[in-house]
Amino acid sequence: MSASTEKLSRQGLIWMLLAQAIVLLPLVFEVPVWLTLLAIATGVWRWKIATAGWRFPGKLARLILVLLVCAGLLFSFSGSFGMQSMLSLLIAGFVLKLIELKRPGDFYLLCYLAYFVTGAQLLFAASLPSSVYGLVSLLAVTGVLLVNNGSVARLGVVKQCQRLGVFALQALPIMLVLFFVVPRIGSLWTIPLNKSAGQTGVSDSMAPGDFSNLMRSGELAFRVSFDGPIPAPQQLYWRALVFDDFDGRTWRQSHAQDVQRGRASAQWRNWQNAVELSGEPISYQVLLEPTAKQWLYALPTFSELPESVRVSPGLTLYETERVNQRKQYRVSSVLDYRLQPQGLDQPQTMQALALPEGYNPQTRRRAQQWRTEATDERQLMQRVLGYFNQRFRYTLQPSTLGEHTVDDFLWQSQAGFCEHFAGSFVFFMRAAGIPARVVVGYQGGQINSNDGYLVVRQYDAHAWAEVWLAGEGWVRVDPTAAVAPERIEQGVEYSLSDDDNQLLGNVFSRRFQMLGDLQLRWDALNYRWQLWVMGYDNAAQQALLQKWFGRVSPWMLALVVTAVVALVSLVVLLPLLRSSGRRLAPAERAYARVEKAMTRCGQPRYVGEPPRQYAARISRERPDLADDLNAITALFERASYGDSKTALARLQSAARRFKPSRL
Amino acid sequence: MRPDFSKRFDALFWRWAKRRTTPQKTVTLQHRAIYVLPSKAGLGFFAAVILLWLLGTNYENNLVLAASFFLVSLFIVAIIHGFRNLAGLQLTALASRPVFAGETLELPVLIKARAGSSVGRVSLAAEVGQSILTDIDKNAETQVVLRLASQNRGWHTPERVLVQSYYPLGLLRTWSWVRFDVRLLVYPRPLTIVQPPLLGRNDGEHAPALARGDDFDGFKRYQPGAPLAHIAWKLYARGAGLQLKQYVSSELDNLWLDFRAVSGDREARLSGLCYLALQWHQAGRTFGLRLLEQHIEPSSGQEHLHQVLRALALFELERAS
């Protein structure tokens, strides 16, 4: 390529360094700190090579640098292989390549790496602003290519950006049609993202204190669009996991429930037989933020499920793979249901009554005592809930509990939040011989009044209890509701003291109405983006194409793409087709008139002869025309290059008056 | 691509493309003679796009997919713009100065853009490795000077001029071959020879000598353009300013360049005559040319020199061709 012999332009280098900075900036938190420092160092180094006469690294220096970086990567990721380590490797190569940038031909590889890194950047952040940022990154990298190939002369930044903008605008329609019609093949192989996704979120165990951490986060958990009206808050129990195994301190899933450890056995194939539904199903769509976990959230109990989704024995939903990307799924639920009213089998009953030996002796005694005093299970439950209601306080700052957590909570501290209430209630029930278990998930959510969907955040995390009653099956009991009913009906922020509220995530937007409103609008925009752009999957594509074109065939799609490309080409080439020649400026038109007259009288201008030289030649050959032509030439030069209006007017009148005679 | 493969491809392609053009003084690049293929960098770009698409597909991430589609679209738009950069360009070969064989021929070409064409970087080359990069100015004419080596005397026609553009992103090579209907004159290569005794006055009977036997007639004030050999350097050294030595030349003083009077094969003789013609012109001599049947009467001056050299350049060539 001819460019290889050229020198690297300063402007090209500046664009490259800027583009690299733009591309790498959002990834600063995804890669080790030393890599960021290395990127800055190589950038400065390359700049100093161009400006301060620093030298390119020699072979040995490069080798040492590469070995150091490899060692650093090995150390930082300790051999774990995932998207994040691959990305770091890629960035390391990208950054090191910069100090080998010598000729314009070297730009290409750097630019392609930058394109790929931009793609990775979009993988880690897919919100609306980060998408816009991704576009800016792509344009910046394209700008490097343009600056290095567009022109010999150095154009101003504005002019370059203008050119770039024109290209981008023309590329946009083609990109859109490709986006809409190119088939989605689906995942080919899996490389874990090992990203920090889902650091906050419901986890698969519940120890004292877990939930209070969760509730300090205002992060988005998921968003739900209901086809019909949104059900009352008391009905919005987003079920995720069932904990039926207690070791004295922590609630976990028993092996029968745990989908991650015993995936195949955990699937509940004929769950439909165990549920009795009554009432109309409500349909809704959930957009779940990446959790890095397998379970999904839904209202109990479901009547229709997406194909890929499985049901666990605890009547919860899960995916076969971890949810590493934002996931969209549609569920229909019937809120009025009975779960396993026919009865539990032996192992299930055993599990639902099991308690660890030697813990919470006081509670056990009291439970047995209350059991004998009560006429039936319902009455016992009412008594416990009533006890909660009278004595207990809802707070995010409970005092620390000792070895016998339930004893301490029930009979001493009497202050806590959902996990304490649910855990001790289930313990109490089991001790009294009633099958019970803890269910965790989210409760409630905030309605976005702008768009009519439900936003569920981490602080909506909740734990409640399920008790099995003969003839009724598993019945949901929420002990928290007995203590702080406003927690269930209005949301966690209404159930806490001011002091506690400070601990909740998202505290500012809760305090200031306008800020909260802005946040709602912003979230609505983001949600729509997620739903329509990120959620545009194979099914959505089929539906859309069918709506537009009826029957979808590959030929049809190829035709559509071709049509759009042709249309863009036409728009770009239109000025070329329209003009048969060069469009002349007014001054050139006037001068052309003079030229024509001169040609008629036998003194044409030679091809490529500059006007001034022409005038000089004519002055020698036809002295009679010298004055006129010299004056006209001077006016023409002033009008064309001096941008003078008066010169143009005088030139035009002089051209009209100019009537050379034939010799 | 290995260079010899690309060279062979180029030659094959040219054989086909040649039929699509006709030589003209002014060539307007038409769509039928403009070719577009991805450059090496363009192939690399495509590899990057495919990788990006794989990334997006694998993680089922629409944004990454959109990014790869955006790059594909940019590529398509680049094709159109690259084409528009060349389409409608008007190239005119201007008159060129004759050179001596072995020197570099210079072919000035005037480029006019058409309204509506993109204005980007274009390279022109009449020969491999001699490309000239220039920006096309939408509002003015651009002039470039192409260089090509001259091997032999006679008319030299550049086989083809490569007009090439990597505009706008370097991913595509857009090119066209232009055939100009121009002939560039190449004089013989001047080679020093000892003046043969038989070459000279009148019919070459007497031994001539450069500037000898001319009658010195006095001094004259220096005029720009006079041969340096005529300057009276001794007077100049004495502080008398620039004076010219004046000679009176008689009919007898006329020198003749005679093809038959020099030895060697034809080319050697022509080269020798060329050398002498230059020498004598520089010395301000009057001389004529005898090339077998072709005669040029003795005279002097730039125009005469050109006439003589032209005759030498084209000797026994025009008839043959």
Short mmCIF file of C-alpha atoms in Angstrom, two decimals, chain A residues 8 38 133 192 199 281 340 352 359 414 492 506 525 534 622:
data_model
loop_
_atom_site.label_atom_id
_atom_site.label_comp_id
_atom_site.label_asym_id
_atom_site.label_seq_id
_atom_site.Cartn_x
_atom_site.Cartn_y
_atom_site.Cartn_z
CA LEU A 8 2.74 9.59 10.33
CA LEU A 38 0.10 1.24 31.61
CA TYR A 133 -21.06 6.51 24.44
CA PRO A 192 -18.40 -16.59 31.44
CA GLN A 199 -23.15 -8.56 43.53
CA PRO A 281 -54.51 -15.21 34.73
CA GLN A 340 -50.13 -29.02 47.04
CA ALA A 352 -40.59 -28.92 56.33
CA TYR A 359 -30.56 -24.43 69.12
CA GLN A 414 -37.69 -7.86 69.42
CA VAL A 492 -40.10 -0.09 52.69
CA ASN A 506 -31.44 5.90 46.63
CA LEU A 525 -36.64 6.08 28.83
CA MET A 534 -31.90 -4.86 23.89
CA ARG A 622 -3.13 41.65 -28.86
#
